[in-house]
């Protein structure tokens, strides 16, 4: 069983598949190839949130907070300003290394990034978590799909995602599209 199969069994995707993505255009716009596991996540789930906690960023989302393009540009600007007075995490000290966001944590300002290293194939990128409102960076030596699966199953070695574990304590996992989330919020 693949990681995406395990995730689908754990957390069913939306009944209606998300719109197709022109990956060649996306990668051209971003100036980099993207990991295959991320593409599979986007093609299976689309933009939305896992267990009210982890938002999946998708290129071209109509919701800015879920739009990979918008978040990548915003995070690049914010981090450039931050690193004028704060040290970069170790993985980013390598010449040409950078981060690219793929997810965020609901209500915390925290982001999940790929550590993009020069000459490294995107399928070998690992994940960095940044708490968003502080200097803490946490590395995960796996790709985005495996990181997401580990977080949802409670097997991730992390100091974070307390809301998921301490408050929600999900017995069943749920994915809600960005459109459904907005509709539910409008009705409340």
C-alpha positions as YAML, in Angstrom:
chain: A
units: angstrom
residues:
- id: 1
  name: UNK
  ca: [0.00, 0.00, 0.00]
- id: 2
  name: UNK
  ca: [1.37, 3.45, -0.92]
- id: 3
  name: UNK
  ca: [1.36, 6.42, 1.44]
- id: 4
  name: UNK
  ca: [-1.43, 8.08, -0.53]
- id: 5
  name: UNK
  ca: [-3.51, 4.88, -0.29]
- id: 6
  name: UNK
  ca: [-2.95, 4.88, 3.47]
- id: 7
  name: UNK
  ca: [-3.97, 8.52, 3.70]
- id: 8
  name: UNK
  ca: [-7.12, 7.94, 1.63]
- id: 9
  name: UNK
  ca: [-8.11, 5.04, 3.91]
- id: 10
  name: UNK
  ca: [-7.44, 7.18, 6.99]
- id: 11
  name: UNK
  ca: [-9.00, 10.38, 5.71]
- id: 12
  name: UNK
  ca: [-11.35, 10.07, 2.72]
- id: 13
  name: UNK
  ca: [-10.95, 12.70, 0.00]
- id: 14
  name: UNK
  ca: [-13.86, 14.78, -1.28]
- id: 15
  name: UNK
  ca: [-16.47, 12.89, -3.30]
- id: 16
  name: UNK
  ca: [-16.01, 15.32, -6.19]
- id: 17
  name: UNK
  ca: [-12.42, 15.34, -7.46]
- id: 18
  name: UNK
  ca: [-10.59, 18.66, -7.48]
- id: 19
  name: UNK
  ca: [-10.00, 20.47, -10.76]
- id: 20
  name: UNK
  ca: [-7.03, 19.26, -12.83]
- id: 21
  name: UNK
  ca: [-3.71, 21.06, -12.44]
- id: 22
  name: UNK
  ca: [-1.38, 22.00, -15.28]
- id: 23
  name: UNK
  ca: [1.81, 20.94, -13.50]
- id: 24
  name: UNK
  ca: [4.10, 22.12, -16.30]
- id: 25
  name: UNK
  ca: [2.64, 25.63, -15.95]
- id: 26
  name: UNK
  ca: [2.83, 25.52, -12.15]
- id: 27
  name: UNK
  ca: [6.46, 24.43, -12.17]
- id: 28
  name: UNK
  ca: [7.31, 27.05, -14.78]
- id: 29
  name: UNK
  ca: [5.67, 29.77, -12.68]
- id: 30
  name: UNK
  ca: [7.43, 28.64, -9.49]
- id: 31
  name: UNK
  ca: [10.74, 28.08, -11.28]
- id: 32
  name: UNK
  ca: [11.13, 24.58, -9.87]
- id: 33
  name: UNK
  ca: [9.81, 21.05, -10.25]
- id: 34
  name: UNK
  ca: [7.62, 19.81, -7.40]
- id: 35
  name: UNK
  ca: [7.58, 16.48, -5.55]
- id: 36
  name: UNK
  ca: [5.42, 13.68, -6.96]
- id: 37
  name: UNK
  ca: [3.81, 13.01, -3.56]
- id: 38
  name: UNK
  ca: [2.61, 16.62, -3.36]
- id: 39
  name: UNK
  ca: [1.13, 16.42, -6.85]
- id: 40
  name: UNK
  ca: [-0.73, 13.27, -5.85]
- id: 41
  name: UNK
  ca: [-2.05, 14.99, -2.69]
- id: 42
  name: UNK
  ca: [-3.34, 17.95, -4.71]
- id: 43
  name: UNK
  ca: [-4.88, 15.71, -7.38]
- id: 44
  name: UNK
  ca: [-6.61, 13.62, -4.70]
- id: 45
  name: UNK
  ca: [-7.76, 16.28, -2.22]
- id: 46
  name: UNK
  ca: [-7.42, 19.79, -3.67]
- id: 47
  name: UNK
  ca: [-7.34, 22.83, -1.41]
- id: 48
  name: UNK
  ca: [-8.68, 22.37, 2.09]
- id: 49
  name: UNK
  ca: [-7.93, 21.34, 5.64]
- id: 50
  name: UNK
  ca: [-7.16, 18.00, 7.29]
- id: 51
  name: UNK
  ca: [-8.67, 17.52, 10.76]
- id: 52
  name: UNK
  ca: [-9.34, 21.26, 11.17]
- id: 53
  name: UNK
  ca: [-5.58, 21.67, 11.53]
- id: 54
  name: UNK
  ca: [-3.42, 21.29, 8.41]
- id: 55
  name: UNK
  ca: [-4.26, 23.32, 5.32]
- id: 56
  name: UNK
  ca: [-3.00, 22.01, 1.98]
- id: 57
  name: UNK
  ca: [-1.75, 24.80, -0.29]
- id: 58
  name: UNK
  ca: [-2.73, 24.34, -3.93]
- id: 59
  name: UNK
  ca: [-1.54, 26.31, -6.95]
- id: 60
  name: UNK
  ca: [-4.21, 28.67, -8.24]
- id: 61
  name: UNK
  ca: [-6.65, 28.18, -5.35]
- id: 62
  name: UNK
  ca: [-9.42, 30.76, -5.37]
- id: 63
  name: UNK
  ca: [-8.83, 31.12, -1.62]
- id: 64
  name: UNK
  ca: [-5.68, 33.21, -1.05]
- id: 65
  name: UNK
  ca: [-4.86, 31.47, 2.22]
- id: 66
  name: UNK
  ca: [-4.74, 28.14, 0.34]
- id: 67
  name: UNK
  ca: [-3.07, 29.43, -2.83]
- id: 68
  name: UNK
  ca: [0.45, 28.07, -3.23]
- id: 69
  name: UNK
  ca: [1.48, 31.02, -5.41]
- id: 70
  name: UNK
  ca: [0.19, 33.69, -3.00]
- id: 71
  name: UNK
  ca: [1.59, 31.96, 0.08]
- id: 72
  name: UNK
  ca: [4.99, 31.32, -1.52]
- id: 73
  name: UNK
  ca: [5.35, 35.01, -2.43]
- id: 74
  name: UNK
  ca: [4.13, 36.17, 0.98]
- id: 75
  name: UNK
  ca: [6.31, 33.77, 2.94]
- id: 76
  name: UNK
  ca: [9.39, 34.67, 0.87]
- id: 77
  name: UNK
  ca: [8.89, 38.36, 1.71]
- id: 78
  name: UNK
  ca: [8.17, 37.73, 5.39]
- id: 79
  name: UNK
  ca: [11.14, 35.39, 5.85]
- id: 80
  name: UNK
  ca: [13.53, 37.76, 4.06]
- id: 81
  name: UNK
  ca: [12.59, 40.48, 6.55]
- id: 82
  name: UNK
  ca: [12.81, 38.05, 9.48]
- id: 83
  name: UNK
  ca: [16.27, 36.84, 8.56]
- id: 84
  name: UNK
  ca: [17.63, 40.38, 8.66]
- id: 85
  name: UNK
  ca: [17.65, 40.08, 12.47]
- id: 86
  name: UNK
  ca: [17.12, 36.36, 13.18]
- id: 87
  name: UNK
  ca: [19.33, 33.41, 12.30]
- id: 88
  name: UNK
  ca: [18.26, 31.07, 9.53]
- id: 89
  name: UNK
  ca: [17.77, 27.40, 10.44]
- id: 90
  name: UNK
  ca: [20.76, 25.14, 9.75]
- id: 91
  name: UNK
  ca: [19.32, 23.62, 6.57]
- id: 92
  name: UNK
  ca: [19.13, 27.05, 4.97]
- id: 93
  name: UNK
  ca: [22.77, 27.98, 5.54]
- id: 94
  name: UNK
  ca: [23.78, 26.11, 2.38]
- id: 95
  name: UNK
  ca: [24.28, 28.46, -0.59]
- id: 96
  name: UNK
  ca: [21.14, 28.46, -2.75]
- id: 97
  name: UNK
  ca: [18.95, 26.61, -0.23]
- id: 98
  name: UNK
  ca: [15.47, 28.00, 0.30]
- id: 99
  name: UNK
  ca: [12.05, 27.03, 1.59]
- id: 100
  name: UNK
  ca: [8.79, 26.68, -0.30]
- id: 101
  name: UNK
  ca: [5.51, 26.34, 1.64]
- id: 102
  name: UNK
  ca: [3.10, 23.48, 0.99]
- id: 103
  name: UNK
  ca: [0.89, 23.63, 4.07]
- id: 104
  name: UNK
  ca: [-0.07, 25.71, 7.08]
- id: 105
  name: UNK
  ca: [-1.42, 25.06, 10.54]
- id: 106
  name: UNK
  ca: [-4.86, 26.50, 11.30]
- id: 107
  name: UNK
  ca: [-4.89, 29.57, 13.51]
- id: 108
  name: UNK
  ca: [-1.21, 29.54, 14.48]
- id: 109
  name: UNK
  ca: [0.69, 31.29, 11.69]
- id: 110
  name: UNK
  ca: [2.80, 28.13, 11.38]
- id: 111
  name: UNK
  ca: [3.81, 26.77, 7.99]
- id: 112
  name: UNK
  ca: [5.08, 23.51, 6.61]
- id: 113
  name: UNK
  ca: [7.81, 24.01, 4.03]
- id: 114
  name: UNK
  ca: [9.95, 21.94, 1.76]
- id: 115
  name: UNK
  ca: [13.66, 22.44, 2.24]
- id: 116
  name: UNK
  ca: [14.73, 23.07, -1.35]
- id: 117
  name: UNK
  ca: [18.43, 22.39, -1.76]
- id: 118
  name: UNK
  ca: [20.46, 23.04, -4.92]
- id: 119
  name: UNK
  ca: [20.87, 19.97, -7.10]
- id: 120
  name: UNK
  ca: [18.48, 17.88, -5.01]
- id: 121
  name: UNK
  ca: [15.56, 16.15, -6.75]
- id: 122
  name: UNK
  ca: [12.18, 17.41, -5.44]
- id: 123
  name: UNK
  ca: [11.19, 13.87, -4.40]
- id: 124
  name: UNK
  ca: [14.12, 14.01, -1.96]
- id: 125
  name: UNK
  ca: [13.09, 17.31, -0.35]
- id: 126
  name: UNK
  ca: [12.42, 17.11, 3.36]
- id: 127
  name: UNK
  ca: [10.00, 19.13, 5.46]
- id: 128
  name: UNK
  ca: [10.65, 22.04, 7.79]
- id: 129
  name: UNK
  ca: [7.99, 23.25, 10.20]
- id: 130
  name: UNK
  ca: [8.15, 26.87, 11.39]
- id: 131
  name: UNK
  ca: [5.99, 27.92, 14.31]
- id: 132
  name: UNK
  ca: [5.28, 31.20, 12.55]
- id: 133
  name: UNK
  ca: [5.15, 33.47, 15.58]
- id: 134
  name: UNK
  ca: [8.56, 32.57, 16.88]
- id: 135
  name: UNK
  ca: [12.01, 31.35, 15.92]
- id: 136
  name: UNK
  ca: [11.41, 27.61, 16.23]
- id: 137
  name: UNK
  ca: [12.08, 25.46, 13.16]
- id: 138
  name: UNK
  ca: [11.62, 21.70, 13.27]
- id: 139
  name: UNK
  ca: [12.97, 19.34, 10.62]
- id: 140
  name: UNK
  ca: [11.28, 16.18, 9.39]
- id: 141
  name: UNK
  ca: [13.44, 13.85, 7.30]
- id: 142
  name: UNK
  ca: [10.59, 12.87, 4.98]
- id: 143
  name: UNK
  ca: [8.43, 14.32, 2.23]
- id: 144
  name: UNK
  ca: [5.15, 16.18, 2.62]
- id: 145
  name: UNK
  ca: [2.84, 13.17, 2.23]
- id: 146
  name: UNK
  ca: [4.70, 11.07, 4.79]
- id: 147
  name: UNK
  ca: [4.85, 14.06, 7.16]
- id: 148
  name: UNK
  ca: [1.10, 14.66, 6.82]
- id: 149
  name: UNK
  ca: [0.35, 10.98, 7.37]
- id: 150
  name: UNK
  ca: [2.62, 10.88, 10.45]
- id: 151
  name: UNK
  ca: [0.96, 13.96, 11.92]
- id: 152
  name: UNK
  ca: [-2.55, 12.64, 11.36]
- id: 153
  name: UNK
  ca: [-1.74, 9.23, 12.85]
- id: 154
  name: UNK
  ca: [0.08, 10.75, 15.83]
- id: 155
  name: UNK
  ca: [3.38, 9.10, 14.93]
- id: 156
  name: UNK
  ca: [5.23, 12.30, 13.97]
- id: 157
  name: UNK
  ca: [8.14, 13.21, 16.17]
- id: 158
  name: UNK
  ca: [7.00, 16.77, 16.78]
- id: 159
  name: UNK
  ca: [6.54, 19.31, 19.50]
- id: 160
  name: UNK
  ca: [3.64, 20.81, 17.56]
- id: 161
  name: UNK
  ca: [0.13, 20.08, 16.42]
- id: 162
  name: UNK
  ca: [-1.06, 20.21, 20.02]
- id: 163
  name: UNK
  ca: [-4.50, 21.37, 18.92]
- id: 164
  name: UNK
  ca: [-4.90, 18.22, 16.89]
- id: 165
  name: UNK
  ca: [-3.71, 15.90, 19.64]
- id: 166
  name: UNK
  ca: [-4.85, 17.67, 22.82]
- id: 167
  name: UNK
  ca: [-8.11, 19.31, 21.76]
- id: 168
  name: UNK
  ca: [-9.55, 17.48, 18.76]
- id: 169
  name: UNK
  ca: [-8.27, 13.98, 19.58]
- id: 170
  name: UNK
  ca: [-9.75, 12.71, 16.32]
- id: 171
  name: UNK
  ca: [-11.03, 9.16, 16.23]
- id: 172
  name: UNK
  ca: [-12.09, 9.70, 12.64]
- id: 173
  name: UNK
  ca: [-10.12, 11.90, 10.30]
- id: 174
  name: UNK
  ca: [-11.76, 14.45, 8.05]
- id: 175
  name: UNK
  ca: [-10.78, 16.54, 5.06]
- id: 176
  name: UNK
  ca: [-12.89, 19.60, 4.27]
- id: 177
  name: UNK
  ca: [-12.38, 21.54, 1.05]
- id: 178
  name: UNK
  ca: [-11.65, 25.26, 1.25]
- id: 179
  name: UNK
  ca: [-15.02, 25.98, -0.41]
- id: 180
  name: UNK
  ca: [-16.88, 23.84, 2.17]
- id: 181
  name: UNK
  ca: [-15.01, 25.55, 5.01]
- id: 182
  name: UNK
  ca: [-15.99, 29.00, 3.72]
- id: 183
  name: UNK
  ca: [-19.61, 27.90, 3.28]
- id: 184
  name: UNK
  ca: [-19.73, 26.46, 6.83]
- id: 185
  name: UNK
  ca: [-18.22, 29.67, 8.24]
- id: 186
  name: UNK
  ca: [-20.77, 31.80, 6.37]
- id: 187
  name: UNK
  ca: [-23.64, 29.76, 7.85]
- id: 188
  name: UNK
  ca: [-22.34, 30.06, 11.42]
...
